[in-house]
Coordinates of C-alpha atoms and ligand atoms in Angstrom, one line a residue:
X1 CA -43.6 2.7 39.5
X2 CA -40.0 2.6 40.8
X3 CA -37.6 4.7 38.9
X4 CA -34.7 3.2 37.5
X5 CA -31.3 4.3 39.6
X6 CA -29.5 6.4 37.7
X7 CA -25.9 5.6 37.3
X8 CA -22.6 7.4 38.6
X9 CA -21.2 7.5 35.0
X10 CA -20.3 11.4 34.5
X11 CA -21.6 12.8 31.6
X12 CA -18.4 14.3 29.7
X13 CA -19.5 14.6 26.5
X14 CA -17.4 16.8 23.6
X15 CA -16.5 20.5 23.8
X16 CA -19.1 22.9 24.4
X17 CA -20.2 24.4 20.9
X18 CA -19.2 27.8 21.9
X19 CA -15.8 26.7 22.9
X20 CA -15.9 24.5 19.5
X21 CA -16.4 27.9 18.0
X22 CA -13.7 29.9 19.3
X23 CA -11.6 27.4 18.0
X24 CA -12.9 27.2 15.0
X25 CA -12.1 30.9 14.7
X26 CA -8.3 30.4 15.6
X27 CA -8.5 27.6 12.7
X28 CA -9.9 29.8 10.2
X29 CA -7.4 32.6 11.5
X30 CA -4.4 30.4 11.1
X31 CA -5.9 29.0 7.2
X32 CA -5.9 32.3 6.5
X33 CA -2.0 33.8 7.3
X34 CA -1.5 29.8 6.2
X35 CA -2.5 31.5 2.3
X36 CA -1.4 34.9 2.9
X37 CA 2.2 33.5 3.9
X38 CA 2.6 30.1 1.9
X39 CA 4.8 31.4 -0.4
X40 CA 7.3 32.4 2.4
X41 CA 7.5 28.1 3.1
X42 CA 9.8 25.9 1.5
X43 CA 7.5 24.0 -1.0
X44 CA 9.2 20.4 0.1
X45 CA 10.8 20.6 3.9
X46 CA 14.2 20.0 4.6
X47 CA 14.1 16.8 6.7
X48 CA 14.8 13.6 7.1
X49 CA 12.8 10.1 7.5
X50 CA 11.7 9.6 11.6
X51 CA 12.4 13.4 12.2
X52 CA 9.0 14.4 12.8
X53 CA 7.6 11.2 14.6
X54 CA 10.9 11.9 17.2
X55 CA 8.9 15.0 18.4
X56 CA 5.8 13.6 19.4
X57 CA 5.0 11.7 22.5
X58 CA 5.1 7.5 22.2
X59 CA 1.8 7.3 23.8
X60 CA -1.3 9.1 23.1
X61 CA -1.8 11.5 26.6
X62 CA -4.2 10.4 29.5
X63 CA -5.8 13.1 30.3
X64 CA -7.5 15.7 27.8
X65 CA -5.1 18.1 27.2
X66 CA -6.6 21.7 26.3
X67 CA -7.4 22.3 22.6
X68 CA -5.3 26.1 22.5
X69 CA -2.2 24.0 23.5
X70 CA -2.8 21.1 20.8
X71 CA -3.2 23.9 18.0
X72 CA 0.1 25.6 19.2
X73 CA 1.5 22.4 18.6
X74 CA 0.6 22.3 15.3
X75 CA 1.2 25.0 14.0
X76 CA 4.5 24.7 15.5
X77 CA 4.9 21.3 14.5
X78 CA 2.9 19.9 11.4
X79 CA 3.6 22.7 8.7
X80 CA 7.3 22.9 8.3
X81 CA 7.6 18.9 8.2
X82 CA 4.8 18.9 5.4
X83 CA 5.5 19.3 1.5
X84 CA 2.8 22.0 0.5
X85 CA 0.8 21.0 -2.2
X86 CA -1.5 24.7 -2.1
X87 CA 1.9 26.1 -2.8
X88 CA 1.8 27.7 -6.2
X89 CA 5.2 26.6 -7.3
X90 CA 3.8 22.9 -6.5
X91 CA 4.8 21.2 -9.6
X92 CA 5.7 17.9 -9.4
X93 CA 3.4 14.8 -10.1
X94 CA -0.2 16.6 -11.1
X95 CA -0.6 19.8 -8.9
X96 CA -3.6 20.2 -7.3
X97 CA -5.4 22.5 -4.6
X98 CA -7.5 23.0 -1.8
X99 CA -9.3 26.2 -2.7
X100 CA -11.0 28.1 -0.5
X101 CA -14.6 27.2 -1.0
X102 CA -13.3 23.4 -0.9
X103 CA -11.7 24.1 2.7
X104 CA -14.9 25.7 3.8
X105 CA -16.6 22.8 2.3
X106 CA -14.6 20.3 4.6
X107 CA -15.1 22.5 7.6
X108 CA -18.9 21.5 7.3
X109 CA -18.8 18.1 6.1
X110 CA -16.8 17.3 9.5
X111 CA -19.6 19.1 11.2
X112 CA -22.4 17.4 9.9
X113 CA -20.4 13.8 10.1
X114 CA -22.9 12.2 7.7
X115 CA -22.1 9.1 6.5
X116 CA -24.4 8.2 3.3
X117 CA -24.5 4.5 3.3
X118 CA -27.8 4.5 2.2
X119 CA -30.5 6.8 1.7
X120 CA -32.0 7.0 4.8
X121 CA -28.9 7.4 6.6
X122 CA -28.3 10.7 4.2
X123 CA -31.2 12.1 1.8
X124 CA -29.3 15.5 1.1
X125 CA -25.8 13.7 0.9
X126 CA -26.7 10.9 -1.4
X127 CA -29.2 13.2 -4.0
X128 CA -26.1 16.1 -3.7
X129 CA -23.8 13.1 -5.2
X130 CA -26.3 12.6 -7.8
X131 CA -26.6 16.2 -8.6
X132 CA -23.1 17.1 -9.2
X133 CA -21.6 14.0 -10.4
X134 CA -24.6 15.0 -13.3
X135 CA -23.0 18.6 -13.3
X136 CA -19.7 17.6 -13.6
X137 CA -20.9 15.4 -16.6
X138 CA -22.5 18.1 -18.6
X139 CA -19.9 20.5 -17.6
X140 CA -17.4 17.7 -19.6
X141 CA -19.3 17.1 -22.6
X142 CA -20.4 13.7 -21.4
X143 CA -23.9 11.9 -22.4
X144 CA -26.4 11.3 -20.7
X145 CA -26.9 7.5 -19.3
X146 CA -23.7 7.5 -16.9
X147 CA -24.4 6.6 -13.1
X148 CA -22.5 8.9 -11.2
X149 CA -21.0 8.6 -7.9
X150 CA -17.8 9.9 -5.6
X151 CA -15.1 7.4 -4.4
X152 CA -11.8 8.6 -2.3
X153 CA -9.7 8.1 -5.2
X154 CA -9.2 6.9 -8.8
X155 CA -7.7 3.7 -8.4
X156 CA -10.4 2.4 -6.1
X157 CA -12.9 3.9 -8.7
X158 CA -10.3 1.9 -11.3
X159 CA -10.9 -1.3 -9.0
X160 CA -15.1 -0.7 -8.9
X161 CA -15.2 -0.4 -12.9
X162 CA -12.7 -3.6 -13.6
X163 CA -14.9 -5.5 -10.8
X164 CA -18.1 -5.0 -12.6
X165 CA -16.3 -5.8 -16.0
X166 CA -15.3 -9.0 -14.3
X167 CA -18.6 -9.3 -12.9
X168 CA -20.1 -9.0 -16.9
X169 CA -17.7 -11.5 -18.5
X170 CA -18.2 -13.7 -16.1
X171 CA -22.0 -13.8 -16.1
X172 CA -21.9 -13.1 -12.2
X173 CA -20.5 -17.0 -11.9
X174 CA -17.2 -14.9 -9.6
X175 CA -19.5 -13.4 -7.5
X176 CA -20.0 -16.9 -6.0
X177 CA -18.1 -19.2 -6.8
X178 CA -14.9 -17.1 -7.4
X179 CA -12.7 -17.7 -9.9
X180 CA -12.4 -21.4 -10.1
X181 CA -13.0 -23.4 -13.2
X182 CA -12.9 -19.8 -15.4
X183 CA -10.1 -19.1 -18.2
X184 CA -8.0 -16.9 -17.7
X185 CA -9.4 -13.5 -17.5
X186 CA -7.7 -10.5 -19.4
X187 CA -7.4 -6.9 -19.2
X188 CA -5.6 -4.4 -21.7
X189 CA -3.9 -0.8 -21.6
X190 CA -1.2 1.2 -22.7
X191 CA 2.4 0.4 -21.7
X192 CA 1.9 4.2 -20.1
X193 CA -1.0 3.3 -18.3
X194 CA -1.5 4.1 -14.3
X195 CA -0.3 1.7 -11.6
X196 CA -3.5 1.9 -10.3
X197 CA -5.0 -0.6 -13.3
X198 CA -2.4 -3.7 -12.4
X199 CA -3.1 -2.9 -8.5
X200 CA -6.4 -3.7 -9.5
X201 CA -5.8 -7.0 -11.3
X202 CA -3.8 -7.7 -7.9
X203 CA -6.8 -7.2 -5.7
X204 CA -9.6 -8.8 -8.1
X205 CA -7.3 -11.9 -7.9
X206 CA -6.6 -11.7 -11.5
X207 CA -2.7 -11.2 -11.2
X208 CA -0.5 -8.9 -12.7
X209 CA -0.1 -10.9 -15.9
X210 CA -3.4 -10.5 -16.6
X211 CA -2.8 -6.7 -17.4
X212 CA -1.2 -6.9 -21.3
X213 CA 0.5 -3.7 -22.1
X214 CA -0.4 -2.5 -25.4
X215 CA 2.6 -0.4 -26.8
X216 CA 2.2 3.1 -27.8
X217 CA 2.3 5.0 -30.9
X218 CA 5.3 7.9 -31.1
X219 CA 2.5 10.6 -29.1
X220 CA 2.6 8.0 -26.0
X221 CA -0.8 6.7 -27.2
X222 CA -2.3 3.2 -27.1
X223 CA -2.1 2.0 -30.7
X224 CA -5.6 0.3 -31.7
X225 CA -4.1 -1.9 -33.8
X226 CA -2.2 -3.5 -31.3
X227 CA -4.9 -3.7 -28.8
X228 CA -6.7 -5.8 -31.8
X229 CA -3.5 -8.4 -32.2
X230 CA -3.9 -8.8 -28.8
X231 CA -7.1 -9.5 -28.1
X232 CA -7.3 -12.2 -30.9
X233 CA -3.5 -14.0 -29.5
X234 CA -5.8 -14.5 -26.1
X235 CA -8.8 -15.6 -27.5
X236 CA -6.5 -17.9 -29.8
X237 CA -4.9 -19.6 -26.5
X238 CA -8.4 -19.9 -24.8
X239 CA -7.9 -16.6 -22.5
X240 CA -10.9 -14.7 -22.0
X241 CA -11.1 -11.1 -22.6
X242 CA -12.5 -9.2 -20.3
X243 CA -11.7 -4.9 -20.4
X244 CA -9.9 -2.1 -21.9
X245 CA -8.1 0.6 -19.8
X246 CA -8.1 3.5 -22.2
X247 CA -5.9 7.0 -20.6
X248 CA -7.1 10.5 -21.2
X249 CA -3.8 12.4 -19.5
X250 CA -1.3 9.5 -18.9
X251 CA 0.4 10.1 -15.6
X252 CA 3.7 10.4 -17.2
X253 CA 3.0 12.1 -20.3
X254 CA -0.2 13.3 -19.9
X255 CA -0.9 11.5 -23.4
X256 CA -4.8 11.0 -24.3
X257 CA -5.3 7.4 -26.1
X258 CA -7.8 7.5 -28.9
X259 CA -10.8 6.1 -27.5
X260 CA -13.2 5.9 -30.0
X261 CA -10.8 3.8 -31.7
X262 CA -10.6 1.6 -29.0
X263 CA -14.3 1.9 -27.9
X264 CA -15.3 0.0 -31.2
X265 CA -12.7 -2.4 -30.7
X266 CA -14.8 -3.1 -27.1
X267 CA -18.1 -2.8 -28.8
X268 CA -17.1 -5.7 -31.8
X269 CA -15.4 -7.5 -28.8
X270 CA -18.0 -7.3 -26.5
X271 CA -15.3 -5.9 -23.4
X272 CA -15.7 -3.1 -21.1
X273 CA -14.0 0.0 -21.4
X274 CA -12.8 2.0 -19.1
X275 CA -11.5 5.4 -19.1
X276 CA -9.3 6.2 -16.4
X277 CA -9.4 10.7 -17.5
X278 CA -8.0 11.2 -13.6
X279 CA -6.4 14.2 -14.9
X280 CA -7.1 15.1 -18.2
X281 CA -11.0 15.0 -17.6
X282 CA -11.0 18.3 -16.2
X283 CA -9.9 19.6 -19.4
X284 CA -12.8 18.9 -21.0
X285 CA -14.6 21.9 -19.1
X286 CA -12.8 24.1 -21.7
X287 CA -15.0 24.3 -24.6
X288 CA -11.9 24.0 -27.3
X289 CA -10.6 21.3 -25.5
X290 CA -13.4 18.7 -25.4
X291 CA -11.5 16.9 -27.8
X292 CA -9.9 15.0 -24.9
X293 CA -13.1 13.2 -24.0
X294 CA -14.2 11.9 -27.8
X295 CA -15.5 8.6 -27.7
X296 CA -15.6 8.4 -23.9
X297 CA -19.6 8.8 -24.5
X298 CA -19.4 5.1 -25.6
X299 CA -17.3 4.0 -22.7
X300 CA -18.9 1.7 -19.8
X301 CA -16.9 3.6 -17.2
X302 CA -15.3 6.4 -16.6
X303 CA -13.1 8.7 -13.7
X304 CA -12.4 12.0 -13.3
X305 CA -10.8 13.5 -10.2
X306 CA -11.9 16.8 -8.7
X307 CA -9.5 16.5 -6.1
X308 CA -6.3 16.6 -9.1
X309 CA -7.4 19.7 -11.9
X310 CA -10.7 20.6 -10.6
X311 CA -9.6 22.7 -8.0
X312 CA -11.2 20.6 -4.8
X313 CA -9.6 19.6 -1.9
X314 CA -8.1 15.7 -1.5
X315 CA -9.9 13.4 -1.5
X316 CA -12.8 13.2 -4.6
X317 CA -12.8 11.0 -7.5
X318 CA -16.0 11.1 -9.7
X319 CA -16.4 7.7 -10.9
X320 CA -19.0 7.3 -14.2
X321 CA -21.1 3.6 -15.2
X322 CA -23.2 3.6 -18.0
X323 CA -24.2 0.1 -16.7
X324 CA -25.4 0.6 -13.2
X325 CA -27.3 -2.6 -13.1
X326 CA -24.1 -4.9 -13.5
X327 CA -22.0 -2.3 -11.2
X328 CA -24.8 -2.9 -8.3
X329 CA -24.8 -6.9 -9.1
X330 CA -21.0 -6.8 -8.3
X331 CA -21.3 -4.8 -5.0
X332 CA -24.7 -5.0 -3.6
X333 CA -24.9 -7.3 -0.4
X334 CA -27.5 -5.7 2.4
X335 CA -27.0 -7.1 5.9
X336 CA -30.4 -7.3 8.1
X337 CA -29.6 -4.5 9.6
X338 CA -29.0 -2.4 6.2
X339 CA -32.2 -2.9 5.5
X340 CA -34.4 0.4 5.0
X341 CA -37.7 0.8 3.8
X342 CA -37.8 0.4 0.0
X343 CA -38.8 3.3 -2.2
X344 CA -38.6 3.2 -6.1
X345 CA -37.2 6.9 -6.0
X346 CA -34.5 6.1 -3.5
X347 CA -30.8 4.3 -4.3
X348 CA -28.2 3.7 -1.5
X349 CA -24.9 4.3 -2.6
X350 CA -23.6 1.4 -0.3
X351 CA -24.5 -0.9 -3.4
X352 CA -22.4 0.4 -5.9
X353 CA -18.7 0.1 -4.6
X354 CA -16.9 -1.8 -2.3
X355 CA -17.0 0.8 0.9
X356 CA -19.9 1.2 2.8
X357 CA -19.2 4.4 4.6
X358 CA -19.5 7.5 2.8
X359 CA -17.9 10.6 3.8
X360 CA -20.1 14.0 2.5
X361 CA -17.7 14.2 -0.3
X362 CA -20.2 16.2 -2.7
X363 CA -20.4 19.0 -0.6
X364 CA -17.2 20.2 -1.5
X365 CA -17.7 19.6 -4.6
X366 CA -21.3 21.3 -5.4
X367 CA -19.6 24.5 -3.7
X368 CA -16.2 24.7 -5.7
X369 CA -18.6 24.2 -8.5
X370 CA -20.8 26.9 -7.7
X371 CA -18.1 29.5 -6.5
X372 CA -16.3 29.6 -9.7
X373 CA -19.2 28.0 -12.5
X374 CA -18.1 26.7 -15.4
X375 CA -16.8 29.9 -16.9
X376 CA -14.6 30.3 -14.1
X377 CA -13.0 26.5 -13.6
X378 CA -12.8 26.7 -17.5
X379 CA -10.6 29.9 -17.5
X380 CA -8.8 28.8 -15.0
X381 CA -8.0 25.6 -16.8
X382 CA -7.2 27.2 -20.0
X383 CA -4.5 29.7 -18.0
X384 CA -2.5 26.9 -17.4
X385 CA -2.7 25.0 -20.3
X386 CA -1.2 28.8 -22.0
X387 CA 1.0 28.9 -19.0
X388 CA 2.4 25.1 -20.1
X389 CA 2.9 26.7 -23.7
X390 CA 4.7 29.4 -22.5
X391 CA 7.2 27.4 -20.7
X392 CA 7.7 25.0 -24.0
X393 CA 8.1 28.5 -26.2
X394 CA 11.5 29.3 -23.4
X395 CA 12.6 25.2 -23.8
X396 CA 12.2 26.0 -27.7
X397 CA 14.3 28.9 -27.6
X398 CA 17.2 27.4 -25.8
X399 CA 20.1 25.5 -27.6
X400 CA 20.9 23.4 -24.5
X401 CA 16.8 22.7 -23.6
X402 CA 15.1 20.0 -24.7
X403 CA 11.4 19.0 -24.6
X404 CA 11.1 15.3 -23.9
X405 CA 7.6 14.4 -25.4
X406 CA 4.3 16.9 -26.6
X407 CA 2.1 17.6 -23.9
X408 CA -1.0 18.2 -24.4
X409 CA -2.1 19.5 -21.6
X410 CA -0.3 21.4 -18.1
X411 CA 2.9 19.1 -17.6
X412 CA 5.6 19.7 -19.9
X413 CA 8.5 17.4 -20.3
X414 CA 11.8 18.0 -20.6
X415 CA 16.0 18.0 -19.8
X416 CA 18.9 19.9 -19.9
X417 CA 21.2 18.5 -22.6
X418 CA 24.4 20.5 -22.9
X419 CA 26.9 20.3 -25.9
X420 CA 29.3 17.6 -25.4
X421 CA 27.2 15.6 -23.0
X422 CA 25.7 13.0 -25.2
X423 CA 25.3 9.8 -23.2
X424 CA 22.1 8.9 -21.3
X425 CA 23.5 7.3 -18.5
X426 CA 25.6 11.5 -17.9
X427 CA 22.7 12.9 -19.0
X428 CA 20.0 11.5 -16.4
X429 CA 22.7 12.0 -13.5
X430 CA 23.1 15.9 -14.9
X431 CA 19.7 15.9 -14.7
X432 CA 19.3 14.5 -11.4
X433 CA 21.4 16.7 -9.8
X434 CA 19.5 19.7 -11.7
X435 CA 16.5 18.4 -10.0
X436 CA 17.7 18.0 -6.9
X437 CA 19.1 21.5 -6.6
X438 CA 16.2 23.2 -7.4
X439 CA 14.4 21.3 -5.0
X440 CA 16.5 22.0 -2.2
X441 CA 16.0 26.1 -2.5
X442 CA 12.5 25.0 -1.4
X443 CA 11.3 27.6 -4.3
X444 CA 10.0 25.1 -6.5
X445 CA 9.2 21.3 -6.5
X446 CA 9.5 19.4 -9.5
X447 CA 9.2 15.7 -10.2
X448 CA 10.8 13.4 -12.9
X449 CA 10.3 10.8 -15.3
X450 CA 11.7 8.0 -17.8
X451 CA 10.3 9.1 -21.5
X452 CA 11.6 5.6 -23.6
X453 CA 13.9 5.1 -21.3
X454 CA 15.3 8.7 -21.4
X455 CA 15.4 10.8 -18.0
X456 CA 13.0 13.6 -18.2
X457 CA 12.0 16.6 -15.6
X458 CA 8.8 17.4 -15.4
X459 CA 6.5 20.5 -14.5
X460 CA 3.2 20.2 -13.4
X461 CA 1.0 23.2 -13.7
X462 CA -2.5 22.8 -12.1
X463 CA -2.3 24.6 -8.4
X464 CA -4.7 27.5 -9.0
X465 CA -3.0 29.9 -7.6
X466 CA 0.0 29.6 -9.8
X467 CA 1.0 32.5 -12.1
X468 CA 3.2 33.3 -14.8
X469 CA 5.6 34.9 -12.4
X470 CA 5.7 31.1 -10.7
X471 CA 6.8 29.5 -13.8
X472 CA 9.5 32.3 -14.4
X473 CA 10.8 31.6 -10.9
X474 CA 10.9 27.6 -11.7
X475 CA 12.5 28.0 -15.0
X476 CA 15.3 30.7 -13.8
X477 CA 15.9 28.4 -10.9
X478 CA 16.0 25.3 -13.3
X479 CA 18.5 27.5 -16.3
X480 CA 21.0 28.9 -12.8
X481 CA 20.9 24.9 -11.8
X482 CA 21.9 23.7 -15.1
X483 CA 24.4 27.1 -15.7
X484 CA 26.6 25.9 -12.5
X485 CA 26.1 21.8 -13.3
X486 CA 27.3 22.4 -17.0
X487 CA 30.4 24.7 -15.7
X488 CA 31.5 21.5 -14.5
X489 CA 31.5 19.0 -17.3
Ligands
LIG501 N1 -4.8 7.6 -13.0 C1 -3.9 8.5 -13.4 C2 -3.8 8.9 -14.8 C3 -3.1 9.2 -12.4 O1 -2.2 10.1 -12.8 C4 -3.3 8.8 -11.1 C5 -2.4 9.5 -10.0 O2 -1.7 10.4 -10.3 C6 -4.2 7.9 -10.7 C7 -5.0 7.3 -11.7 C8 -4.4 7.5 -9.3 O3 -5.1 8.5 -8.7 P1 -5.7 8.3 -7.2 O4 -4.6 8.9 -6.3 O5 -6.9 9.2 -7.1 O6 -5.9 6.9 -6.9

């Protein structure tokens, strides 16, 4: 038999794996004087909108270029026009870090390039999910009888939960035929809830106004009895009920809302609840502070994010359903070519969300959990919850400090309210410009919010490399700000 003629199409193929090697060596050189040296770099860099984009080429090159000269170029480049969020005076929004067996973690997973669509296409990646999404769960207290699974981030984990609540009220009738001919659906959480919850109401086709904002009690908590009142005006004007959003560590407060309160309020209403514990999750890894997560054994869903106090890399949210049958009637639809032989003691994760591709997220998750165990994330935790009370003992001891709200966890609230400046409108712009000169030493990054209406700093502790000797430098830094500012009114 002839043999076929081989075609002129040269065989380039990716970097030899020794030369992959060598610059996998430089990477892990530079990652390392990146640590060593991070506290030399300004935390938030000094520049402006289009200044970075200006330095790089309009079109991508034509010919390869050599991989020593692209790394050059970053290092020269991408760093000092980043803000640095492993920097341990990193303390605006909720702090977080890429620890070091988190970065080794990603190294692999890029390696390996699984993608776990189903199990086929990824037995280790899609039982490892299992497996530490059940870790994380006993490591927080949790029952058992949650699903767990990783999404990139909460707010699509938000949108997964509020799709298969819709999904349950409905009795599957959106999942064809959309939302025609159905009442108005509804969806409940606090006034301080996430954006992420009326994003979701956006994309389910729900609307904003389906989100009703419950007010809070004088701790920033969703007050049950409201919730109640609510529920029953929408019922009473032919609206139909459909979820609760219940916070554990608001965004700006870091208040938890009491969700067993709420959770028999879902159970007599027959509504899914949700518990968006982004943040304040992790904090149930400390034994004396499980008290954040009581009642969230009775919720239908729940999120915690790894990748914001837990110490692993961007992105990983863990997302928890207690009913994984409803979650899969929502999501699953298998194309021809999806479909793999069946086995009873096989899932594909493909039917539980709306993505089908999967990156290897649990990898860097199963080895931040096993470098530090439970004893280790926990102290870790605890440090900065003591290193958050130590800051609100040096606000409490100041005439001219004030704490803007309890905080309950690592973020502390709070302004600089000098004698004879007494109007809010002075107050937030003294304040302002507080923030913004502390920010521009590049020591420190700080973020604000708006407590009632009131302007408020805030300090985010959860980077952990962050010491005591970080939150000295931040609050000398904020008292010199505030010294020269007040000099002036
Ligand atoms: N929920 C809370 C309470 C948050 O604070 C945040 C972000 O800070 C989110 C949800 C959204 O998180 P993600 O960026 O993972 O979508």
């Amino acid at each position: 038999m002839d043999t076929p003629p081989s075609s002129q199409i040269p065989d380039e193929g990716d970097l030899p794996p020794e030369e992959i090697a060598r610059h996998l060596h430089r990477a892990a050189d530079w990652i390392r004087h990146y640590l060593e040296t991070i506290e030399e770099r300004a935390v938030l860099p000094a520049i402006e909108p289009g200044e970075f984009s200006a330095q790089l080429p309009e079109e991508a090159p034509v010919d390869g270029e050599p991989m020593d000269r692209i790394l050059d170029d970053f290092a020269r480049r991408v760093p000092p026009a980043l803000t640095h969020w492993n920097h341990p005076s990193f303390h605006a929004w909720f702090s977080n870090t890429g620890s070091g067996p988190g970065i080794v973690a990603e190294m692999l997973t890029a390696a390996l390039n699984n993608n776990a669509m189903v199990w086929q296409s990824g037995p280790a990646s899609t039982e490892m999910e299992a497996v530490v999404c059940d870790w994380l769960r006993r490591m927080m207290g949790l029952p058992e009888g949650f699903f767990g699974q990783i999404q990139d981030t909460a707010s699509i984990a938000t949108i997964a939960a509020l799709a298969a609540a819709r999904q349950r009220a409905t009795e599957g009738r959106v999942r064809t035929e959309g939302l025609r001919g159905l009442p108005l659906l509804r969806m409940y959480s606090s006034e301080e809830a996430h954006s992420s919850v009326e994003k979701a109401a956006i994309l389910l086709g729900l609307g904003q106004d389906a989100v009703v904002k419950i007010e809070v009690d004088e701790a920033f908590r969703m007050r049950p009895d409201k919730l109640q009142e609510a529920i029953e005006r929408d019922r009473r004007a032919g609206r139909l009920p459909m979820a609760v959003v219940a916070t554990v560590g608001t965004t700006g407060t870091t208040s938890v809302d009491p969700v067993a309160a709420v959770a028999t309020i879902c159970e007599r209403e027959g509504l899914w609840l949700h518990v968006d514990a982004a943040y304040g999750g992790a904090m149930a890894v400390v034994e004396e502070y499980r008290w954040v997560l009581d009642g969230c054994g009775r919720a239908d869903s729940l999120v915690v994010n790894p990748h914001k106090w837990l110490f692993v890399p961007m992105d990983c949210s863990v997302f928890y359903c207690r009913d994984r049958q409803t979650l899969k009637e929502a999501f699953s639809l298998v194309p021809t070519y999806l479909m793999t032989p069946q086995d009873d003691r096989a899932y594909n994760l493909m039917d539980y969300g709306p993505a089908l591709g999967r990156r290897f997220r649990s990898l860097k998750l199963w080895m931040v959990l096993r470098a530090y165990g439970r004893r280790g994330i926990a102290e870790r935790i605890r440090r900065h919850v003591e290193l958050a009370r130590l800051l609100q003992d040096w606000i409490a001891a100041e005439r001219e400090w004030e704490q803007m709200a309890p905080a309950p966890m690592s973020t502390v609230l709070f302004r600089h309210h000098p004698a004879g400046l007494d109007d809010e409108e002075g107050l937030r712009r003294h304040n302002e410009e507080i923030l913004r000169a502390v920010n521009a030493t590049g020591e420190v990054f700080l973020s604000h919010t708006i407590v009632r209406g009131r302007y408020a700093l805030r300090l985010a502790i959860g980077n952990i490399r962050t010491q005591e000797r970080h939150i000295r430098k931040a609050w000398r830094l904020l008292k010199e700000a505030a010294a020269e500012r007040a000099s002036s009114i």
